[in-house]
mmCIF file of C-alpha atoms in Angstrom:
data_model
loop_
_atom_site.group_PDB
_atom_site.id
_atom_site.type_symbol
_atom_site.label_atom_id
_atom_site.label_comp_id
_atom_site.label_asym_id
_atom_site.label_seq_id
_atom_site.Cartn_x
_atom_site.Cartn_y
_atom_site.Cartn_z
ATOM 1 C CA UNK A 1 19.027 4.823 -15.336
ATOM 2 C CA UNK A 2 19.967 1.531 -17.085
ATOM 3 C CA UNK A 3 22.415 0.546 -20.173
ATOM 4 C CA UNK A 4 20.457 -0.854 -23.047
ATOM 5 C CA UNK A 5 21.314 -4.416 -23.815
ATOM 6 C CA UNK A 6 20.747 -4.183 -27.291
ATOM 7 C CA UNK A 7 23.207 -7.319 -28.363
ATOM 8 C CA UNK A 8 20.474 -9.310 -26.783
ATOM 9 C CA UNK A 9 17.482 -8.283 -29.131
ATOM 10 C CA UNK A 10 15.941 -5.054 -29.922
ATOM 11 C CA UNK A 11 12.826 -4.674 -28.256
ATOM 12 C CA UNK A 12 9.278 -5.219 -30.894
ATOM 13 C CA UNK A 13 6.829 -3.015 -30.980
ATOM 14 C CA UNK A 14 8.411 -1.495 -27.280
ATOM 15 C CA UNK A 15 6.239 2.185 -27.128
ATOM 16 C CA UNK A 16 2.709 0.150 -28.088
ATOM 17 C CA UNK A 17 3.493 -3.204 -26.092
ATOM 18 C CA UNK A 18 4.057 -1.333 -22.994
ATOM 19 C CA UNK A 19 1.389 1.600 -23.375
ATOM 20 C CA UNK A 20 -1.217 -1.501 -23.810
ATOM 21 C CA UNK A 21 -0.780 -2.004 -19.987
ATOM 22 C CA UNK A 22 -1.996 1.489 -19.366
ATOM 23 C CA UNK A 23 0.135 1.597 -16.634
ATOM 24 C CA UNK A 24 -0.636 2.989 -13.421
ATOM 25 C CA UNK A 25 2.349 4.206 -11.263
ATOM 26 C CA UNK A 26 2.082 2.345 -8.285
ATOM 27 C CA UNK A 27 0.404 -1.059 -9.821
ATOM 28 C CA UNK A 28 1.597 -4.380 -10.014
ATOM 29 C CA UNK A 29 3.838 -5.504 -13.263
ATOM 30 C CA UNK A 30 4.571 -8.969 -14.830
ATOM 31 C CA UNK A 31 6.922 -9.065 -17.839
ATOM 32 C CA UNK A 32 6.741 -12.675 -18.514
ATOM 33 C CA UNK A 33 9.825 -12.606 -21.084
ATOM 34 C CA UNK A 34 12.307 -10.522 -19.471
ATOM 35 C CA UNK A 35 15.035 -11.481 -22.160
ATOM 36 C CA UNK A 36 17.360 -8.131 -23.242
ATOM 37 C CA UNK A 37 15.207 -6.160 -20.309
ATOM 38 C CA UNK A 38 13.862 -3.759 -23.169
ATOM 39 C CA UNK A 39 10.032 -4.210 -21.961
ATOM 40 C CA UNK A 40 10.767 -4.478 -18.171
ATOM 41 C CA UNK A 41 13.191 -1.038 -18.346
ATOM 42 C CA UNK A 42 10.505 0.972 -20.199
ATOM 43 C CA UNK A 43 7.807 -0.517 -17.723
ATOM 44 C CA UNK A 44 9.956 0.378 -14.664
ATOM 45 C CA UNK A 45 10.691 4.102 -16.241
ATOM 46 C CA UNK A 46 7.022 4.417 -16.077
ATOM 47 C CA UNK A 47 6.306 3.212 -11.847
ATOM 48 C CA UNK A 48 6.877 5.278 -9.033
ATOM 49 C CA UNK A 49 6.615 4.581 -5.016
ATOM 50 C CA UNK A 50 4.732 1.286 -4.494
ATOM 51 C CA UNK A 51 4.709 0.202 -7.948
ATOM 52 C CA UNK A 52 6.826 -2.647 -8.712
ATOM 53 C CA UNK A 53 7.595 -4.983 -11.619
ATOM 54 C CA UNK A 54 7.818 -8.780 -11.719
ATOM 55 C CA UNK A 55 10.188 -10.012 -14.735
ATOM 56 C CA UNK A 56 10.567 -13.936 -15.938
ATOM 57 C CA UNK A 57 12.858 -15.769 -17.834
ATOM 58 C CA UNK A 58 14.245 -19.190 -17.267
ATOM 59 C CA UNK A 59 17.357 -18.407 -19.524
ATOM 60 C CA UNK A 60 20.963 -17.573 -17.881
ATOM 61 C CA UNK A 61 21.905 -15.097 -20.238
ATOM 62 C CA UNK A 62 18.720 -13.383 -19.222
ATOM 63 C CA UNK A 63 19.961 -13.312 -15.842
ATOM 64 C CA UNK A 64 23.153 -11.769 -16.568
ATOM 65 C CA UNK A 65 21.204 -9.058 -18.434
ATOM 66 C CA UNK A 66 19.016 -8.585 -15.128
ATOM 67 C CA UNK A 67 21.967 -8.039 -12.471
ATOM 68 C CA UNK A 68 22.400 -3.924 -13.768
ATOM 69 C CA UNK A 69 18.923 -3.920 -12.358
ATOM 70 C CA UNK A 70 19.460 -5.459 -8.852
ATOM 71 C CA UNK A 71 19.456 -2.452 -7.164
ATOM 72 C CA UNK A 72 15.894 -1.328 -8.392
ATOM 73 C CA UNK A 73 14.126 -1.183 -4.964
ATOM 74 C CA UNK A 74 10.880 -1.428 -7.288
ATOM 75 C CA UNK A 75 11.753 -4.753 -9.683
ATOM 76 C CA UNK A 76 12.138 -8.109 -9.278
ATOM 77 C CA UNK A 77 13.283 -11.007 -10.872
ATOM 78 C CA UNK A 78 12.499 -14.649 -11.125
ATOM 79 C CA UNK A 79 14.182 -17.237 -12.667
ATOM 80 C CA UNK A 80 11.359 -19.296 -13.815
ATOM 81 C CA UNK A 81 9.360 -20.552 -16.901
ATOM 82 C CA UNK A 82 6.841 -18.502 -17.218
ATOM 83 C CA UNK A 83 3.686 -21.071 -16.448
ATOM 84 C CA UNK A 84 4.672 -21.419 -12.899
ATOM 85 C CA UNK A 85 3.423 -17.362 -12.778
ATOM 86 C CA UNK A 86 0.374 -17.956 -10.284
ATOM 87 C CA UNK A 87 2.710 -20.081 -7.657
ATOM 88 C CA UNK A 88 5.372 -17.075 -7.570
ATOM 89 C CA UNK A 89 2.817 -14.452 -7.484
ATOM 90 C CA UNK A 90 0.917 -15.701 -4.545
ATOM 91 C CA UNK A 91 4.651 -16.734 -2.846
ATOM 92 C CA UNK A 92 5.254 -12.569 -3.278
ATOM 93 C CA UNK A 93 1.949 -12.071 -1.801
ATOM 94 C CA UNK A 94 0.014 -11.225 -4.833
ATOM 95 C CA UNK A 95 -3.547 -12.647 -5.693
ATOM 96 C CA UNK A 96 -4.091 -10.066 -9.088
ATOM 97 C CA UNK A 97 -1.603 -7.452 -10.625
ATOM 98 C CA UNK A 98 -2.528 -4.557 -13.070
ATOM 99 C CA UNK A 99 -0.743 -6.008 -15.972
ATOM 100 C CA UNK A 100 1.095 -8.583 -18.126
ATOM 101 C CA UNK A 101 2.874 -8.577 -20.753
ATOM 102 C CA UNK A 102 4.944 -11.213 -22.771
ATOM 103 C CA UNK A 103 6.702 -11.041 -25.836
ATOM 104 C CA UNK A 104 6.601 -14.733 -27.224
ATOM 105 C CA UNK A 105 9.283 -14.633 -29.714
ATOM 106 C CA UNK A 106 12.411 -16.379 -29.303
ATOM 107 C CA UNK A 107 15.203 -14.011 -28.524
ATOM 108 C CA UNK A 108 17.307 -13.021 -31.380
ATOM 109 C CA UNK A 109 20.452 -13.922 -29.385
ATOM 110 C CA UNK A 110 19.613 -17.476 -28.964
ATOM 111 C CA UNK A 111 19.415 -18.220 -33.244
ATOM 112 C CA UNK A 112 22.456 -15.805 -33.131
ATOM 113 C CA UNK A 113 24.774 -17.885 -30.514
ATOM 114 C CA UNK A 114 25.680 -21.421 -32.542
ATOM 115 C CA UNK A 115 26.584 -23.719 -29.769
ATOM 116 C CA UNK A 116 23.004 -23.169 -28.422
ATOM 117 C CA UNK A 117 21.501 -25.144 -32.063
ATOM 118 C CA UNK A 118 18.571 -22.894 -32.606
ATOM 119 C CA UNK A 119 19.703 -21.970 -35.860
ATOM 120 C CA UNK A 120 20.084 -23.920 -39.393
ATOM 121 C CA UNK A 121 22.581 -21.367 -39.963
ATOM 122 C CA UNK A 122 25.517 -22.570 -37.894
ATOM 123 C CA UNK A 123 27.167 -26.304 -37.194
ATOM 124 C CA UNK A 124 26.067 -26.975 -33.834
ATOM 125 C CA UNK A 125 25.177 -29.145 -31.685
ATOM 126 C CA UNK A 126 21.572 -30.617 -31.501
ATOM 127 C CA UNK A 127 20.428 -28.742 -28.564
ATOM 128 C CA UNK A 128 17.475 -25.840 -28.358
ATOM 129 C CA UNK A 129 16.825 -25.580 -24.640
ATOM 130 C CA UNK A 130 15.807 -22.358 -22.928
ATOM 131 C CA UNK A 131 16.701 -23.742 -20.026
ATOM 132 C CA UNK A 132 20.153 -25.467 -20.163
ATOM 133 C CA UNK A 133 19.269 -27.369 -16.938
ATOM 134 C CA UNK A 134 16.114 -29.006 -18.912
ATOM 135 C CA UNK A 135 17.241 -32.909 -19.969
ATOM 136 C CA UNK A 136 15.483 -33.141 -22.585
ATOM 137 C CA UNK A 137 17.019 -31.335 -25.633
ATOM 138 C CA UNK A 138 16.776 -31.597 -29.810
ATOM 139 C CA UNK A 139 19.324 -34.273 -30.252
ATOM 140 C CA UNK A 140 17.504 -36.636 -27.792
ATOM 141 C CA UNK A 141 14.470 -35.862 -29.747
ATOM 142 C CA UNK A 142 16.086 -37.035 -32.983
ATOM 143 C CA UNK A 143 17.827 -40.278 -31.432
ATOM 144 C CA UNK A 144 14.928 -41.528 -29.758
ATOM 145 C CA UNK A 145 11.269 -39.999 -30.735
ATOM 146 C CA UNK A 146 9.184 -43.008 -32.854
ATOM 147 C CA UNK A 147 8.420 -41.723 -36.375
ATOM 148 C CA UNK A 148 4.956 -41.653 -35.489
ATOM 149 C CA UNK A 149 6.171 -39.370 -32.732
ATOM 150 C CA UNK A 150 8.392 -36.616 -34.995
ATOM 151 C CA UNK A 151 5.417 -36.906 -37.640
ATOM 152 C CA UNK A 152 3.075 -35.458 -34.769
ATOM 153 C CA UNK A 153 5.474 -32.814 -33.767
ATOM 154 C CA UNK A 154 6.781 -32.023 -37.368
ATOM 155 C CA UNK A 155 2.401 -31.647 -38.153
ATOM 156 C CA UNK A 156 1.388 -30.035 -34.801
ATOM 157 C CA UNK A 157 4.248 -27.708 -34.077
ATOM 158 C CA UNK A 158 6.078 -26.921 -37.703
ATOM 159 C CA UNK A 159 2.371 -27.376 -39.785
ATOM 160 C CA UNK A 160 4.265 -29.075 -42.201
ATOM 161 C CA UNK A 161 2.235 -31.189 -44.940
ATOM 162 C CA UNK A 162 4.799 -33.844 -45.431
ATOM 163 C CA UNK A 163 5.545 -34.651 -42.179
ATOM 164 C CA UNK A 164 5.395 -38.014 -41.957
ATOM 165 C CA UNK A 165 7.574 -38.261 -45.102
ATOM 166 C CA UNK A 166 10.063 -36.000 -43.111
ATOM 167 C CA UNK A 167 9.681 -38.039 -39.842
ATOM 168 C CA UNK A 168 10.500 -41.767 -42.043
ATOM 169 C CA UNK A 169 13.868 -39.779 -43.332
ATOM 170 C CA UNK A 170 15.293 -38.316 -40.178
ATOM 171 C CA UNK A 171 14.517 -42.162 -38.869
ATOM 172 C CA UNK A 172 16.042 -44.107 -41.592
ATOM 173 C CA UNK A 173 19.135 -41.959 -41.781
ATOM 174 C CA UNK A 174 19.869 -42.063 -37.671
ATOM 175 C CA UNK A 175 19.482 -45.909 -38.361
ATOM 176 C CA UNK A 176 22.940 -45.510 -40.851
ATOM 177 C CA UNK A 177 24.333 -43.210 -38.386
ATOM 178 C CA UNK A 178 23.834 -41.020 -35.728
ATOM 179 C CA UNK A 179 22.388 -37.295 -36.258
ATOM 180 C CA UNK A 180 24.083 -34.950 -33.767
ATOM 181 C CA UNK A 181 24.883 -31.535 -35.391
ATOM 182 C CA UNK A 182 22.288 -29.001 -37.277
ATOM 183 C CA UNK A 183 24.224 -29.756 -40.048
ATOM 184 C CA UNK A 184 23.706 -33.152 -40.297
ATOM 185 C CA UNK A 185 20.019 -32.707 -39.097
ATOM 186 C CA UNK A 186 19.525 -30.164 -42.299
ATOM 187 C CA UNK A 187 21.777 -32.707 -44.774
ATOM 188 C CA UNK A 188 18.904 -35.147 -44.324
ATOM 189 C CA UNK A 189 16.463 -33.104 -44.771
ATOM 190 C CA UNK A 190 17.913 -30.825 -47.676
ATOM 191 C CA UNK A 191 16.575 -33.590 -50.478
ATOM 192 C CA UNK A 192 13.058 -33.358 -49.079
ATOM 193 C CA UNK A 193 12.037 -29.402 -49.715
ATOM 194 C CA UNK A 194 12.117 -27.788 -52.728
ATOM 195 C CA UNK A 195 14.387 -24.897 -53.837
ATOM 196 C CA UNK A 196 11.763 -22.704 -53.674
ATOM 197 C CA UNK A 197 10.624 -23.498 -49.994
ATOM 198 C CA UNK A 198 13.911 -24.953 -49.056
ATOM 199 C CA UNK A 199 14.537 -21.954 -45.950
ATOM 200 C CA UNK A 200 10.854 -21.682 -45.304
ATOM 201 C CA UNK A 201 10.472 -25.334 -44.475
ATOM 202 C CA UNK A 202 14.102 -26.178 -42.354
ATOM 203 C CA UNK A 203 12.529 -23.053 -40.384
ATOM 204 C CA UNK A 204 9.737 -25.236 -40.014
ATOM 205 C CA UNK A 205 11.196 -28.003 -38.766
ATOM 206 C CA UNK A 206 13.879 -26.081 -36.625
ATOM 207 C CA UNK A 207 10.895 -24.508 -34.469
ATOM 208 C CA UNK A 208 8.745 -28.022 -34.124
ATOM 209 C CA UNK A 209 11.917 -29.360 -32.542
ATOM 210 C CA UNK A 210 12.418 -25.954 -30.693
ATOM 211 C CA UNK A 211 8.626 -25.745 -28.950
ATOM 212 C CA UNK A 212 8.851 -29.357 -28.092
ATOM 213 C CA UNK A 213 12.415 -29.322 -26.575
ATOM 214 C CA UNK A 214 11.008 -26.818 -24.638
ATOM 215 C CA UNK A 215 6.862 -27.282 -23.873
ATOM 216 C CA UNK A 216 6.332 -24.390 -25.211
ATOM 217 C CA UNK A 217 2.259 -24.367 -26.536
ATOM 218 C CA UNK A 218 2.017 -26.104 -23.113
ATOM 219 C CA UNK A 219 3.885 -23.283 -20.846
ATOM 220 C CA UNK A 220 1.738 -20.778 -23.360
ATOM 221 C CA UNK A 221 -2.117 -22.251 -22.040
ATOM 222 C CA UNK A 222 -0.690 -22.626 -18.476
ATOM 223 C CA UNK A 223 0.443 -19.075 -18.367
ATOM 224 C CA UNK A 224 -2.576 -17.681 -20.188
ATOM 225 C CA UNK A 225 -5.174 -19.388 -17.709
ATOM 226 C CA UNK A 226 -2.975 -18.336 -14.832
ATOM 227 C CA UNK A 227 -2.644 -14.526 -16.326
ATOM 228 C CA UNK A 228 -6.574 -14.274 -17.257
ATOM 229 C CA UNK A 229 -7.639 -15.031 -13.398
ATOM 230 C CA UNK A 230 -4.346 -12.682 -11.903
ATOM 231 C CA UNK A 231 -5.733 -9.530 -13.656
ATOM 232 C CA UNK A 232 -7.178 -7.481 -11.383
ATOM 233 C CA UNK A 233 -10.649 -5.686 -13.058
ATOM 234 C CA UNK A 234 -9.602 -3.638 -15.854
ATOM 235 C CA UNK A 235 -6.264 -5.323 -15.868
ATOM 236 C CA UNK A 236 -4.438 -5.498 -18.770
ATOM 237 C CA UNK A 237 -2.911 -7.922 -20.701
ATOM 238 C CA UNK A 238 -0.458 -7.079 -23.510
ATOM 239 C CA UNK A 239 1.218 -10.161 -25.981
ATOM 240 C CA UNK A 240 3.131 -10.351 -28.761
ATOM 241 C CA UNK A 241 3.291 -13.450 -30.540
ATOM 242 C CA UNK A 242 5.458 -14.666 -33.831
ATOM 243 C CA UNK A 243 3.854 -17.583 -35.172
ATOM 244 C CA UNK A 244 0.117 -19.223 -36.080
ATOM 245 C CA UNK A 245 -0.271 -21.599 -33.317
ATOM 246 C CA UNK A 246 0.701 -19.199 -30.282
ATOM 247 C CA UNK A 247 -1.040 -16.425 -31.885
ATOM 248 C CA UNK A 248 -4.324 -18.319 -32.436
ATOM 249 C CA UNK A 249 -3.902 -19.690 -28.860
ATOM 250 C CA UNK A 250 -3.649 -16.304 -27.326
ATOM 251 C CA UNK A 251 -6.866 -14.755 -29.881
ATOM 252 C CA UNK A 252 -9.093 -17.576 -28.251
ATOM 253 C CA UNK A 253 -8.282 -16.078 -25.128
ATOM 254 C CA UNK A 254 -9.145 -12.626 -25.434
ATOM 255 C CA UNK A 255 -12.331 -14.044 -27.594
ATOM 256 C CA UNK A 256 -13.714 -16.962 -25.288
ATOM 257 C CA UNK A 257 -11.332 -17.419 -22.149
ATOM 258 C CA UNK A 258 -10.348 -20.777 -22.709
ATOM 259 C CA UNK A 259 -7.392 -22.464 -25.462
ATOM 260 C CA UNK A 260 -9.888 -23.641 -27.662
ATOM 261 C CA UNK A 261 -11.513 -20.739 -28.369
ATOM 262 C CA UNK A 262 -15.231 -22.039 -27.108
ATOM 263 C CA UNK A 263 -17.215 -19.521 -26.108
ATOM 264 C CA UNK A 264 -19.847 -19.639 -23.365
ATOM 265 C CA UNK A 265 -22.666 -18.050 -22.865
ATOM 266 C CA UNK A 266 -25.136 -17.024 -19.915
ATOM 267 C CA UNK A 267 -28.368 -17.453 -20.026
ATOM 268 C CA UNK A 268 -29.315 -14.317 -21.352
ATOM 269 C CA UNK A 269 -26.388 -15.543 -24.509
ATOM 270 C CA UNK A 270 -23.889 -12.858 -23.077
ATOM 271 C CA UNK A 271 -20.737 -14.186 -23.524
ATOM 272 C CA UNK A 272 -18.722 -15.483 -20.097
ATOM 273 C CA UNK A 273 -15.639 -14.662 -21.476
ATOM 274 C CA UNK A 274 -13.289 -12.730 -18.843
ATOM 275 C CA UNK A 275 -11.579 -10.747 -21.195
ATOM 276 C CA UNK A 276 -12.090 -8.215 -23.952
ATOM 277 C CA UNK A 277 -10.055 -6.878 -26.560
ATOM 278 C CA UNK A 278 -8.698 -3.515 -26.336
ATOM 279 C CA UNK A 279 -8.172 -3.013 -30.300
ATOM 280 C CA UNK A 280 -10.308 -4.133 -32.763
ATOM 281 C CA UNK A 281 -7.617 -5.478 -34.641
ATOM 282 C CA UNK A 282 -3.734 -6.659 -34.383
ATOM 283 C CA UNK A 283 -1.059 -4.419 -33.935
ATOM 284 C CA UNK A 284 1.765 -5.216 -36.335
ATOM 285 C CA UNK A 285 5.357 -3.415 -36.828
ATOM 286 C CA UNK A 286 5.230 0.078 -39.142
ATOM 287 C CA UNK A 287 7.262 -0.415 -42.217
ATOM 288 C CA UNK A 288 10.225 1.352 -40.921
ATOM 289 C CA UNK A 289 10.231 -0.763 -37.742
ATOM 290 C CA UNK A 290 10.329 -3.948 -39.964
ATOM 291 C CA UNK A 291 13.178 -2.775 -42.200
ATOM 292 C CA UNK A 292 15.434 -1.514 -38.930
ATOM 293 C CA UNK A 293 14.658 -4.708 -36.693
ATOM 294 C CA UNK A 294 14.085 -8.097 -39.198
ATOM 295 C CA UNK A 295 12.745 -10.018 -35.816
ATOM 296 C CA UNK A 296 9.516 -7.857 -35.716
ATOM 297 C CA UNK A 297 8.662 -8.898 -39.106
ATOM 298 C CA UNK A 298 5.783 -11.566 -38.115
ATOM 299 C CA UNK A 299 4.875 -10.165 -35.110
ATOM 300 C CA UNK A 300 1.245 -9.218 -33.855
ATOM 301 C CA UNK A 301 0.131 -7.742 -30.614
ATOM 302 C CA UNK A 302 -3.056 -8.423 -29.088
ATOM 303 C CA UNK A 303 -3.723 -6.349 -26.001
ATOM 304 C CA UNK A 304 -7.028 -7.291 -24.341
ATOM 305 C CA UNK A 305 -8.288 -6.246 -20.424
ATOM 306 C CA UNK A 306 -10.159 -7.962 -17.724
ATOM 307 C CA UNK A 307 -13.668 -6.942 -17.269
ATOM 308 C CA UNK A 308 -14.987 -4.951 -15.030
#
């Protein structure tokens, strides 16, 4: 039925991300991170009659991969970040669905593509939107944030120790001159992380700069509010996530309803939350998975569903 975009990424964790919907034929879809299409086409394989699927994904490449599916009678898809998802579901008519899914990790094609700066591997420029229309991009970030400002992003977003040390460099050197490329980002940087670390930390700051360019732990509690009330009972909701902060986000969740992961109780002390996990435990990548497909390395799935 469809051709496999498999430059785009390589789908994690496809067969248990996608059977954690327990899909019903003729339900109600959302794949929040359409990307490559690998979720949405094994979702769609699985719908018949009045089912349909709702796909997201504010990047253009993404909507080049999503015009071999135009012709699906049963999918549709919206150009969109992904916290606007209650707006265009009640616009298409829709007050719950049966599912969602998203796969939180940044597409492999985006660190792969230099001129789009998501990478410390290439010369680029300073850029890191999702969204090329967005105006605020990396390189602003670095011209113009206070040091206090990159210290709070470099701690929040990139949990890095030293970030204030970091933030007082990246100042003092666009003070000299300005800091436009990746490279000249990571030559400032370079003499503040040891040999040892040198990668780990770069990575570090490369996704603090990457989830602020783009509001991403923002988008991430909008959506997951918006997807906890659309669930229909028994509803399911199915997430992979990459890192500490979105994974923790999404566990208080499933666990208490809300961000922070307080949980309320009746009076009886039954919890209020909404939601309750489906596994005991994460799902992560087999061994073999991880060796064939390096971007499923870190990830975790957490598949929860709305109570009855």
């Amino acid at each position: 039925m469809f051709a496999r975009c498999e430059e785009y990424h390589v789908p994690v964790l496809l067969k248990e991300t996608v059977d954690g919907l327990d899909i019903k034929p003729g339900g109600i879809y959302v794949d929040l991170t359409f990307g490559g299409g690998g979720h949405s086409r094994e979702i769609l394989r699985r719908l018949q009659g009045t089912g349909h699927l709702y796909s997201f994904d504010q990047d253009e490449d993404a909507l080049q991969n999503a015009k071999e599916m135009e012709g699906e009678a049963n999918f549709t898809f919206i150009r969109s970040n992904f916290r606007f998802l209650k707006n265009w579901m009640l616009y298409y008519g829709h007050e719950q669905v049966d599912g969602i899914l998203a796969d939180l990790g940044v597409s492999s094609h985006l660190f792969d593509e230099e001129e789009r700066g998501f990478s410390f591997r290439f010369d680029a420029p300073l850029d890191m939107r999702m969204n090329r229309q967005a105006s605020l991009n990396a390189k602003k970030i670095v011209e113009e944030y206070s040091e206090e400002q990159f210290s709070d992003i470099l701690y929040l977003y990139g949990e890095l120790k030293n970030s204030r040390r970091i933030a007082a460099a990246i100042v003092k050197a666009r003070q000299q001159k300005p800091i436009t490329t990746t490279t000249e980002l990571v030559e400032v940087l370079k003499p503040l992380m040891g040999y040892d670390r040198e990668k780990k930390d770069l990575a570090r700051v490369f996704q603090a700069l990457r989830i602020e360019v783009n509001g991403e732990m923002v988008a991430l509690r909008q959506m997951l509010d918006a997807a906890t009330k659309l669930l229909k009972p028994a509803g399911r909701l199915s997430i992979l996530t990459y890192h500490s902060l979105e994974d923790r986000m999404v566990k208080n969740i499933v666990k208490a309803g809300n961000a922070e992961g307080k949980v309320e109780t009746d009076l009886f002390g039954r919890s209020n939350a909404p939601l309750e996990a489906v596994n005991r435990s994460v799902i992560i990548p087999s061994d073999e998975e991880q060796e064939s497909n390096p971007r499923s390395r870190s990830a975790k799935l957490r598949v929860a569903r709305r109570k009855d």
